[in-house]
PDB file of C-alpha atoms in Angstrom:
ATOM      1  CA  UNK A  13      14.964 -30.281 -19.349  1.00 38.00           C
ATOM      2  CA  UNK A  14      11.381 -29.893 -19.078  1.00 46.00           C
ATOM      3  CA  UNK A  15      11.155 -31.992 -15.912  1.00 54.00           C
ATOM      4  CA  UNK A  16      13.942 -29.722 -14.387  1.00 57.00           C
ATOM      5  CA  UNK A  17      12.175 -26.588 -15.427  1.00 65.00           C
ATOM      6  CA  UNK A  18       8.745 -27.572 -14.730  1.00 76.00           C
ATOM      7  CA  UNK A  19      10.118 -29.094 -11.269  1.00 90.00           C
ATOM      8  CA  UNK A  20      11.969 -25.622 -10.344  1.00 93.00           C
ATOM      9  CA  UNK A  21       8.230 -23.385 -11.064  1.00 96.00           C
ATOM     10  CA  UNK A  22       6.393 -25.863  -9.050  1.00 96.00           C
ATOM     11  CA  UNK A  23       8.909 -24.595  -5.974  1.00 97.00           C
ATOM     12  CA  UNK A  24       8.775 -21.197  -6.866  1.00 97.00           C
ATOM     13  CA  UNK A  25       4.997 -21.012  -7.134  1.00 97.00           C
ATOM     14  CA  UNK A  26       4.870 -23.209  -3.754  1.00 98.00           C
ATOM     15  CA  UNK A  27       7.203 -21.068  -2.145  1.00 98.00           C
ATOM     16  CA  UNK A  28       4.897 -18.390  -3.059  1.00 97.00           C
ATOM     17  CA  UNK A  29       2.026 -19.531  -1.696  1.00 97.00           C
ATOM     18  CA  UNK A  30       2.518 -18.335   1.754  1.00 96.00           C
ATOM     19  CA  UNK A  31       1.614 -15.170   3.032  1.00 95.00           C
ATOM     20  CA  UNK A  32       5.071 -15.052   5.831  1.00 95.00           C
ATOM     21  CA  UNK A  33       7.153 -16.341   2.903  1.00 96.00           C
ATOM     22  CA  UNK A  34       5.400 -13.457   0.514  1.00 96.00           C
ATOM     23  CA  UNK A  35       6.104 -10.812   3.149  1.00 94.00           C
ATOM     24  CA  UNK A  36      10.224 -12.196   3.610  1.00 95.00           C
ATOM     25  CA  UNK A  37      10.091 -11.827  -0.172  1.00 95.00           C
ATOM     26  CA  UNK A  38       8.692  -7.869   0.008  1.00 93.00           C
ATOM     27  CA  UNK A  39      10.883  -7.213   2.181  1.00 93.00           C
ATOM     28  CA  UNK A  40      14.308  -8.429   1.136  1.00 93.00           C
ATOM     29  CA  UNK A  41      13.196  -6.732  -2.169  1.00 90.00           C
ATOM     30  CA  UNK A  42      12.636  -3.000  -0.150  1.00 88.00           C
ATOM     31  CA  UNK A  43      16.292  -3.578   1.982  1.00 86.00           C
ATOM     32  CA  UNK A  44      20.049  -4.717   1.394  1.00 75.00           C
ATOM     33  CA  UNK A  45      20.832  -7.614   2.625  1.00 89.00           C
ATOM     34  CA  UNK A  46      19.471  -8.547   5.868  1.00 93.00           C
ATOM     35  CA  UNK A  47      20.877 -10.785   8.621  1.00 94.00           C
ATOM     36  CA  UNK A  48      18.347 -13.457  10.205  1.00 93.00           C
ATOM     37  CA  UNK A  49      17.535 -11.650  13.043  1.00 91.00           C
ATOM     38  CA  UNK A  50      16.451  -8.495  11.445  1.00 92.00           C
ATOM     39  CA  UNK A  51      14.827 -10.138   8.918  1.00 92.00           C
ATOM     40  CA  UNK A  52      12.478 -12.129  11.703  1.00 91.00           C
ATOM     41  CA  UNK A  53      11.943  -9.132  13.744  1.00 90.00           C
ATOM     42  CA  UNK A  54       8.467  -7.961  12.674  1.00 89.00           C
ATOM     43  CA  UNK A  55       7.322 -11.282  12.551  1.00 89.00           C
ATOM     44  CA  UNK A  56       5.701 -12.827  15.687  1.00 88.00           C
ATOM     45  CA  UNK A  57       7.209 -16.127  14.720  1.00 89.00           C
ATOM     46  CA  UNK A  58       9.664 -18.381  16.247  1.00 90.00           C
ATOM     47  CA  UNK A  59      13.243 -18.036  14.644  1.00 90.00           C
ATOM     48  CA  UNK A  60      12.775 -21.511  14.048  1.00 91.00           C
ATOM     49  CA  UNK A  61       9.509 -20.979  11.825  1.00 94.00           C
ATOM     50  CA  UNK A  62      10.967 -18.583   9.940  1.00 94.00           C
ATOM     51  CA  UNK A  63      14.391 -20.293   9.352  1.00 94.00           C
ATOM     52  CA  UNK A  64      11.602 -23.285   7.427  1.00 96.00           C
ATOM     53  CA  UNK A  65      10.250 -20.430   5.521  1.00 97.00           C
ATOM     54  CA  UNK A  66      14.063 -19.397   4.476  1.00 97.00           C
ATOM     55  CA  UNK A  67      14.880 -23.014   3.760  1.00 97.00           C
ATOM     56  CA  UNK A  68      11.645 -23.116   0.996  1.00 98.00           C
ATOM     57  CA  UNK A  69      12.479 -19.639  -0.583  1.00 97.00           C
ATOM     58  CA  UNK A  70      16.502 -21.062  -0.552  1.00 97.00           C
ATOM     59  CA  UNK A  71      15.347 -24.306  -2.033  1.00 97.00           C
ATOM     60  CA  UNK A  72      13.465 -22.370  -5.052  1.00 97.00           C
ATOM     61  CA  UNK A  73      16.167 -20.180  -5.883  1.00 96.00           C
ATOM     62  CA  UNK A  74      14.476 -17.321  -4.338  1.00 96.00           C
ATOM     63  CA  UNK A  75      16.986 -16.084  -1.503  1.00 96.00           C
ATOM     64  CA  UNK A  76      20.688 -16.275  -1.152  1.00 95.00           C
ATOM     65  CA  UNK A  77      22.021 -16.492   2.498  1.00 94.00           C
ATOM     66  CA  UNK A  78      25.907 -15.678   2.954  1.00 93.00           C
ATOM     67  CA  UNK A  79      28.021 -16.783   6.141  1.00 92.00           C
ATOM     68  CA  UNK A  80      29.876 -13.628   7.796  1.00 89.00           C
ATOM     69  CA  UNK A  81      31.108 -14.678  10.708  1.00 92.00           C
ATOM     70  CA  UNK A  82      28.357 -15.665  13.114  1.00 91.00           C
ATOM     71  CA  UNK A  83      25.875 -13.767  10.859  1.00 92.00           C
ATOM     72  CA  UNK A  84      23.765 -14.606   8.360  1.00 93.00           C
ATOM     73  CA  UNK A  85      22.846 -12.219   5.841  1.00 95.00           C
ATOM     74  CA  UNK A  86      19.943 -13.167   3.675  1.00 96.00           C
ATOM     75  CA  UNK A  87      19.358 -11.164   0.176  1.00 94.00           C
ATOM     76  CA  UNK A  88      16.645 -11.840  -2.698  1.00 92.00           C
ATOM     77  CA  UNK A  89      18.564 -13.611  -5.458  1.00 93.00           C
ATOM     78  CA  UNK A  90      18.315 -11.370  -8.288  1.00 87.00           C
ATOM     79  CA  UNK A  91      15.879 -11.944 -11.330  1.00 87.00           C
ATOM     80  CA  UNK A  92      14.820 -15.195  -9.784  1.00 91.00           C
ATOM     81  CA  UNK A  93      11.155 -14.119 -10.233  1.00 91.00           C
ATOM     82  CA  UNK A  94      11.878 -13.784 -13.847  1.00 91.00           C
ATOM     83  CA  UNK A  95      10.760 -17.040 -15.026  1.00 92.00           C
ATOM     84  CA  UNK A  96       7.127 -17.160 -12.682  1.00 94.00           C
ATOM     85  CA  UNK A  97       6.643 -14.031 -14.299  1.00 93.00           C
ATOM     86  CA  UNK A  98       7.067 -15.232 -17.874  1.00 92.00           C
ATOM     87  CA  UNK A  99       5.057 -18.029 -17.358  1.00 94.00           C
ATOM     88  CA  UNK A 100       2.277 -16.069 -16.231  1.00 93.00           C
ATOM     89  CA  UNK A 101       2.858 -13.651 -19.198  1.00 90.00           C
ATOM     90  CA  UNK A 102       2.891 -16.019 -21.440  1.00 91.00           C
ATOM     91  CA  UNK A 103      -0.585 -17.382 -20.507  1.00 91.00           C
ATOM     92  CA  UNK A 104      -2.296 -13.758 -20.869  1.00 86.00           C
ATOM     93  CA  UNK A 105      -0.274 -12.919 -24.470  1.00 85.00           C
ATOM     94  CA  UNK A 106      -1.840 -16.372 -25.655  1.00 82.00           C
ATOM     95  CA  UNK A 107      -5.346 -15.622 -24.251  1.00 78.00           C
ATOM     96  CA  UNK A 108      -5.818 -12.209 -25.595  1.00 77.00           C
ATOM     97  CA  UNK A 109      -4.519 -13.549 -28.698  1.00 76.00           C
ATOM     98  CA  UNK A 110      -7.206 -16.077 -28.674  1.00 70.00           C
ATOM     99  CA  UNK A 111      -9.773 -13.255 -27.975  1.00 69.00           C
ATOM    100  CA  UNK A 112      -8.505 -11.739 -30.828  1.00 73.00           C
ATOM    101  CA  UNK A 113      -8.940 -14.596 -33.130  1.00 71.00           C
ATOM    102  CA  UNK A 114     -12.632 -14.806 -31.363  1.00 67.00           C
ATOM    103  CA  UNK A 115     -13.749 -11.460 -32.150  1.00 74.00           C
ATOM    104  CA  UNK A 116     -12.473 -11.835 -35.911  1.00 76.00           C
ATOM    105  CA  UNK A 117     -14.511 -14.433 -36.308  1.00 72.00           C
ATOM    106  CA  UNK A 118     -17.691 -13.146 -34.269  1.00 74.00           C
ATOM    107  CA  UNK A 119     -17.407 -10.103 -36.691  1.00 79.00           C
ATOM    108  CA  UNK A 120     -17.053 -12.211 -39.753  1.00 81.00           C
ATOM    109  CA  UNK A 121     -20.167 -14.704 -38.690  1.00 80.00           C
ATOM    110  CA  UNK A 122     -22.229 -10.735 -38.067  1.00 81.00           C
ATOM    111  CA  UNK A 123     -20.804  -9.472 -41.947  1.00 82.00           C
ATOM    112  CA  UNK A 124     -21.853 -12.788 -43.272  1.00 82.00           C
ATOM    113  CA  UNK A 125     -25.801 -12.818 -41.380  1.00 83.00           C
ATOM    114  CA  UNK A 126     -25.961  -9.153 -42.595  1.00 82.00           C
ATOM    115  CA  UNK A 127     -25.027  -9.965 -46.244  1.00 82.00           C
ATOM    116  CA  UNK A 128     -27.757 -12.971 -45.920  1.00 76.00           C
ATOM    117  CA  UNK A 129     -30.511  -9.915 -45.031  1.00 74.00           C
ATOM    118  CA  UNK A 130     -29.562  -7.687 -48.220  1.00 69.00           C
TER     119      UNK A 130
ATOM    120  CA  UNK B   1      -9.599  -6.786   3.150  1.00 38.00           C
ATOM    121  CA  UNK B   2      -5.223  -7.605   3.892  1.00 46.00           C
ATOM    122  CA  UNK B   3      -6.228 -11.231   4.737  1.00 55.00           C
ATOM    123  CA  UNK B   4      -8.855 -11.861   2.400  1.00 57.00           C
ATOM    124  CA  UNK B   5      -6.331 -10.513  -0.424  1.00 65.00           C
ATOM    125  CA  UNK B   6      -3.689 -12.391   1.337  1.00 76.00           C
ATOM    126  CA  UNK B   7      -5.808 -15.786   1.197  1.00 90.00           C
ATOM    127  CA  UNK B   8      -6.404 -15.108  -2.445  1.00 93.00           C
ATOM    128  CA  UNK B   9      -2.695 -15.126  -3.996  1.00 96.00           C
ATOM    129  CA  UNK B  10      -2.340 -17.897  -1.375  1.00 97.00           C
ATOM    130  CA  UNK B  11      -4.622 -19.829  -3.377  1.00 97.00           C
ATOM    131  CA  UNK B  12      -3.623 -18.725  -6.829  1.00 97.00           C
ATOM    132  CA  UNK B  13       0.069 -19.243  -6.245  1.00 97.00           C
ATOM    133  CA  UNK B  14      -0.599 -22.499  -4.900  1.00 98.00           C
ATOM    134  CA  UNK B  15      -3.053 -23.538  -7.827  1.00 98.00           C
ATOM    135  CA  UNK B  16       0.012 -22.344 -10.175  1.00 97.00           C
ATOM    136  CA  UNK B  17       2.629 -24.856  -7.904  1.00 97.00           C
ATOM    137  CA  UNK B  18       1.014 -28.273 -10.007  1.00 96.00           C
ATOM    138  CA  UNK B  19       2.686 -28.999 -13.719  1.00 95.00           C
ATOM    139  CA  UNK B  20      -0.719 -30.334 -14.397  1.00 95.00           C
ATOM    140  CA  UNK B  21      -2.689 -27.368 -13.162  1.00 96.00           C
ATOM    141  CA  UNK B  22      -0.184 -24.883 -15.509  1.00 96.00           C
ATOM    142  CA  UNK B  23      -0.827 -27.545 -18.515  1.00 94.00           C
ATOM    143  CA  UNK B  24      -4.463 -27.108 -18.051  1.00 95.00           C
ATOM    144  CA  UNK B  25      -4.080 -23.379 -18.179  1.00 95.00           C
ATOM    145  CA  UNK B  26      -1.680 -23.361 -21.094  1.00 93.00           C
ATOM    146  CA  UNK B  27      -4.420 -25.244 -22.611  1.00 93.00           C
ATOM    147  CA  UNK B  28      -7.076 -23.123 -21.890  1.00 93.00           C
ATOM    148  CA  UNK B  29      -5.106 -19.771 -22.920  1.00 90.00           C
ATOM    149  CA  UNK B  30      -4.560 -21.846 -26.268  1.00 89.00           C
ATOM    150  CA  UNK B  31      -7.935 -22.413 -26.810  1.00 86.00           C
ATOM    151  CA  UNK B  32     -11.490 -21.530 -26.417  1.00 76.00           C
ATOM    152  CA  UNK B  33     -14.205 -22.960 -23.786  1.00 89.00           C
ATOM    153  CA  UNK B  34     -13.443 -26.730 -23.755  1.00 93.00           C
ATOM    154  CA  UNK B  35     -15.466 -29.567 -22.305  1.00 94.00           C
ATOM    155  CA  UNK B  36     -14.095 -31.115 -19.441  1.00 93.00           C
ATOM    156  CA  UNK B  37     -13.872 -34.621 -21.526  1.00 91.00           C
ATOM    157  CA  UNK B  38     -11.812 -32.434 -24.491  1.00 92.00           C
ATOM    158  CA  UNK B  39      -9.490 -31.093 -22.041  1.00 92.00           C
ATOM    159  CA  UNK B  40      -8.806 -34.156 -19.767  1.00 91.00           C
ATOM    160  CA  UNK B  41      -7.794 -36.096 -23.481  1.00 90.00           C
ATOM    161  CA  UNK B  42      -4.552 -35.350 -23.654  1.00 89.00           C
ATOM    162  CA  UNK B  43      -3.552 -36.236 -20.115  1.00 89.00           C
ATOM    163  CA  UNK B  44      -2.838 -39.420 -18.936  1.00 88.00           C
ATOM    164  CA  UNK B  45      -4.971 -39.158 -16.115  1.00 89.00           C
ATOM    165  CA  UNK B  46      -8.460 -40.504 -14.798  1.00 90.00           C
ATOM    166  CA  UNK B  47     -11.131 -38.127 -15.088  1.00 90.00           C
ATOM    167  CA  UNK B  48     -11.713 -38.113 -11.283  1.00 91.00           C
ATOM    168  CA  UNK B  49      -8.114 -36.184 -11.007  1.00 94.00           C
ATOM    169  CA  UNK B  50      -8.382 -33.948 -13.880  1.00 94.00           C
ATOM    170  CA  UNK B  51     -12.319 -32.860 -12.099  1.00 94.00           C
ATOM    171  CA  UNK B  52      -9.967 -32.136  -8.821  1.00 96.00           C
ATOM    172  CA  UNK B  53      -7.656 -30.033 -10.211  1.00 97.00           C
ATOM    173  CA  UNK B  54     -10.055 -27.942 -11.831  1.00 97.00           C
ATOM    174  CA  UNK B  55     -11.427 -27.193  -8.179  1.00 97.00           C
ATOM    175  CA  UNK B  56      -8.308 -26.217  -7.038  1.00 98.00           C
ATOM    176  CA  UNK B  57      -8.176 -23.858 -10.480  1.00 97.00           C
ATOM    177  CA  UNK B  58     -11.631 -22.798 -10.439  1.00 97.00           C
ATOM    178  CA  UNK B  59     -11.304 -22.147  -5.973  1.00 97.00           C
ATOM    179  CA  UNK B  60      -8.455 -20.374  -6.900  1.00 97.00           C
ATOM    180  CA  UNK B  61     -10.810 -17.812  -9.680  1.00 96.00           C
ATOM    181  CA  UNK B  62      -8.301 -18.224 -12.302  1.00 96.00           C
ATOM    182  CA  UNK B  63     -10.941 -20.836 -14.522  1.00 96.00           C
ATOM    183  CA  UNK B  64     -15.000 -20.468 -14.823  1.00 95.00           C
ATOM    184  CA  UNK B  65     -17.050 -23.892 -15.735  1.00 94.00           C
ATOM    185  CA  UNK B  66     -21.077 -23.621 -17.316  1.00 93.00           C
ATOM    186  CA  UNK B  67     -22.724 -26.891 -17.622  1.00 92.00           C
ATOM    187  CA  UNK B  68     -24.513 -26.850 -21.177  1.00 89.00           C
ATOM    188  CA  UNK B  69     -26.862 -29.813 -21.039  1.00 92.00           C
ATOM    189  CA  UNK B  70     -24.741 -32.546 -19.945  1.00 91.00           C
ATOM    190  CA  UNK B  71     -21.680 -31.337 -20.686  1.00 92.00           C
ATOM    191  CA  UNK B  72     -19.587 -28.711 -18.942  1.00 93.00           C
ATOM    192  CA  UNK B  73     -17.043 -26.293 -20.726  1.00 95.00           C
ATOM    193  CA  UNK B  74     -14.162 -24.923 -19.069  1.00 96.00           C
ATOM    194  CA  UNK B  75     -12.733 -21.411 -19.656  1.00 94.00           C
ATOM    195  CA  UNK B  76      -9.507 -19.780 -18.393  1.00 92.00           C
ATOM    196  CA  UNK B  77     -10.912 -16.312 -16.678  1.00 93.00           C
ATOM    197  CA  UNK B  78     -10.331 -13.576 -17.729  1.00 87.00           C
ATOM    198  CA  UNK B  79      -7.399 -11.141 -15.816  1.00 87.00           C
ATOM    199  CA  UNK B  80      -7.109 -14.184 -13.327  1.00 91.00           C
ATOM    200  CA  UNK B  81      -3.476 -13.877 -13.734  1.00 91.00           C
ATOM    201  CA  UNK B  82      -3.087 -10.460 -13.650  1.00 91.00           C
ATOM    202  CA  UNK B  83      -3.066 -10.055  -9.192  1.00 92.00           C
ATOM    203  CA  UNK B  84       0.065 -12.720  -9.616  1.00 94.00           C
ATOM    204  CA  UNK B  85       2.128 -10.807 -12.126  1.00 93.00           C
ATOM    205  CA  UNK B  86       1.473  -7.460 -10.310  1.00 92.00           C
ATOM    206  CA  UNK B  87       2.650  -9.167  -7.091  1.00 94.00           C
ATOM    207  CA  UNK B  88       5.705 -10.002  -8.497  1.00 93.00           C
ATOM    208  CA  UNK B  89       6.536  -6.816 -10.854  1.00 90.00           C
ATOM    209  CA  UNK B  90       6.041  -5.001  -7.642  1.00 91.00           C
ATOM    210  CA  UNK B  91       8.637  -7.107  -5.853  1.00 91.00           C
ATOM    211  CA  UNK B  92      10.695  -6.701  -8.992  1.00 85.00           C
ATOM    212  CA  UNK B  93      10.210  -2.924  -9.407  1.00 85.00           C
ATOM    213  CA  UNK B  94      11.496  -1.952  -5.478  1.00 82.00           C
ATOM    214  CA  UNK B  95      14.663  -4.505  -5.642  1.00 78.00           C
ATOM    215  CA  UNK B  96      15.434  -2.331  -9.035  1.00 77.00           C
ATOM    216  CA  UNK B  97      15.279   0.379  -7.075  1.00 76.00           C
ATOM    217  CA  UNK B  98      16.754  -0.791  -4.078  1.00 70.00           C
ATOM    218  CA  UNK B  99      19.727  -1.556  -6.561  1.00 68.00           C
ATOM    219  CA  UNK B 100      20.005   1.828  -7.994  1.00 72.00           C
ATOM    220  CA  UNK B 101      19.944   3.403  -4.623  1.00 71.00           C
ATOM    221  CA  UNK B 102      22.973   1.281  -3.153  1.00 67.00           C
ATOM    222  CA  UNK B 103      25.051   2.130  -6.845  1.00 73.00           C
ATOM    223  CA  UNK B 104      24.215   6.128  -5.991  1.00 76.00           C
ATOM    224  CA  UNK B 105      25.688   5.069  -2.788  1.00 72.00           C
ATOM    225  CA  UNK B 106      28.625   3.344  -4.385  1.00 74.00           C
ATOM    226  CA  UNK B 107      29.341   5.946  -6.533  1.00 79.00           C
ATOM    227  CA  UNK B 108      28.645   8.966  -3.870  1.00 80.00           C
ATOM    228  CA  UNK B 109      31.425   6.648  -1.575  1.00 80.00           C
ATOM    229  CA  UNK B 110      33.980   5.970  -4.371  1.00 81.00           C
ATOM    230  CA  UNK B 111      33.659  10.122  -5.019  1.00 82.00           C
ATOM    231  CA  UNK B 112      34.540  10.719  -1.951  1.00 82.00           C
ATOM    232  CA  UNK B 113      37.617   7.809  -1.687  1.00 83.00           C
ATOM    233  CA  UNK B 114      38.900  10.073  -4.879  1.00 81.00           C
ATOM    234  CA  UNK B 115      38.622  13.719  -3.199  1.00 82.00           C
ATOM    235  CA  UNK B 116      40.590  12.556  -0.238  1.00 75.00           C
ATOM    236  CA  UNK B 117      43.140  11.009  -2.196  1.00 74.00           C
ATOM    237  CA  UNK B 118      43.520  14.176  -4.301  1.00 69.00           C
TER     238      UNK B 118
END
């Protein structure tokens, strides 16, 4: 379980990593469902580069592609950034709670030095 | 200032891609400064490869190392994360949108289905 779970971030932050993979991402996220073509329009990349960067975001769970005829549509797999997101939140609620706990004890260590001085 | 911003989440995302790398992190979030000899204990790994992938971390911005004497302490830094969890909210926040909009459109469609059937 935590081999599966920790295997599936690794992908997602990998596929993540890359700036033409970032900008697919941005855009399936600003338009329906896009076919191939439109999608690699704005990018001066080969379809064939961009079908590789399709094939990571696929891979992590990031994309769905659908079949319509000759066509296919790519769309951003709903809440699939969900768990990246968590993890990162996760981090920051723990540090700031350990900030907490430092300045506590900073504040007691400054009572207890000014008690000393009385 | 695109590329340079660009070349940064590169580098974070990628940092985040490693189970060991998050570990270390989880760690760090957990607990205040730690010496690189503390922190490498509970991994079964050689020192060599913990010191590498605290480059990558501390390339990346998201840990700061001071050498006290001989010994260095490693620290998670602070609002490292937070560039990666805006990314993604963003992405998050427009496909929540984007969804809304194509229900309006739904609805507006299904409307007019009804007032021509009337």
């Amino acid at each position: 379980m935590v081999n599966y779970w920790d295997g599936h971030l690794d992908r997602v932050f990998a596929a993540l990593s890359d700036p033409t993979r970032r900008a697919v991402l941005s855009r399936l996220a600003r338009t329906r469902p896009l076919s191939v073509t439109a999608l690699a329009e704005p990018f001066d990349l080969k379809l064939h580069t961009v079908m590789k960067h399709l094939d990571v975001l696929a891979d992590a769970g990031l994309i769905r592609r659908a079949k319509t005829g000759r066509t296919v549509h790519v769309e951003i797999a709903d809440g699939s950034l969900q768990p990246a997101v968590q993890w990162l939140q996760r981090q920051e609620r723990f540090w700031s709670a350990s900030l907490d706990r430092l300045a506590v004890y900073a504040e007691a260590r400054e009572r207890k030095a000014q008690d000393k001085d009385r």
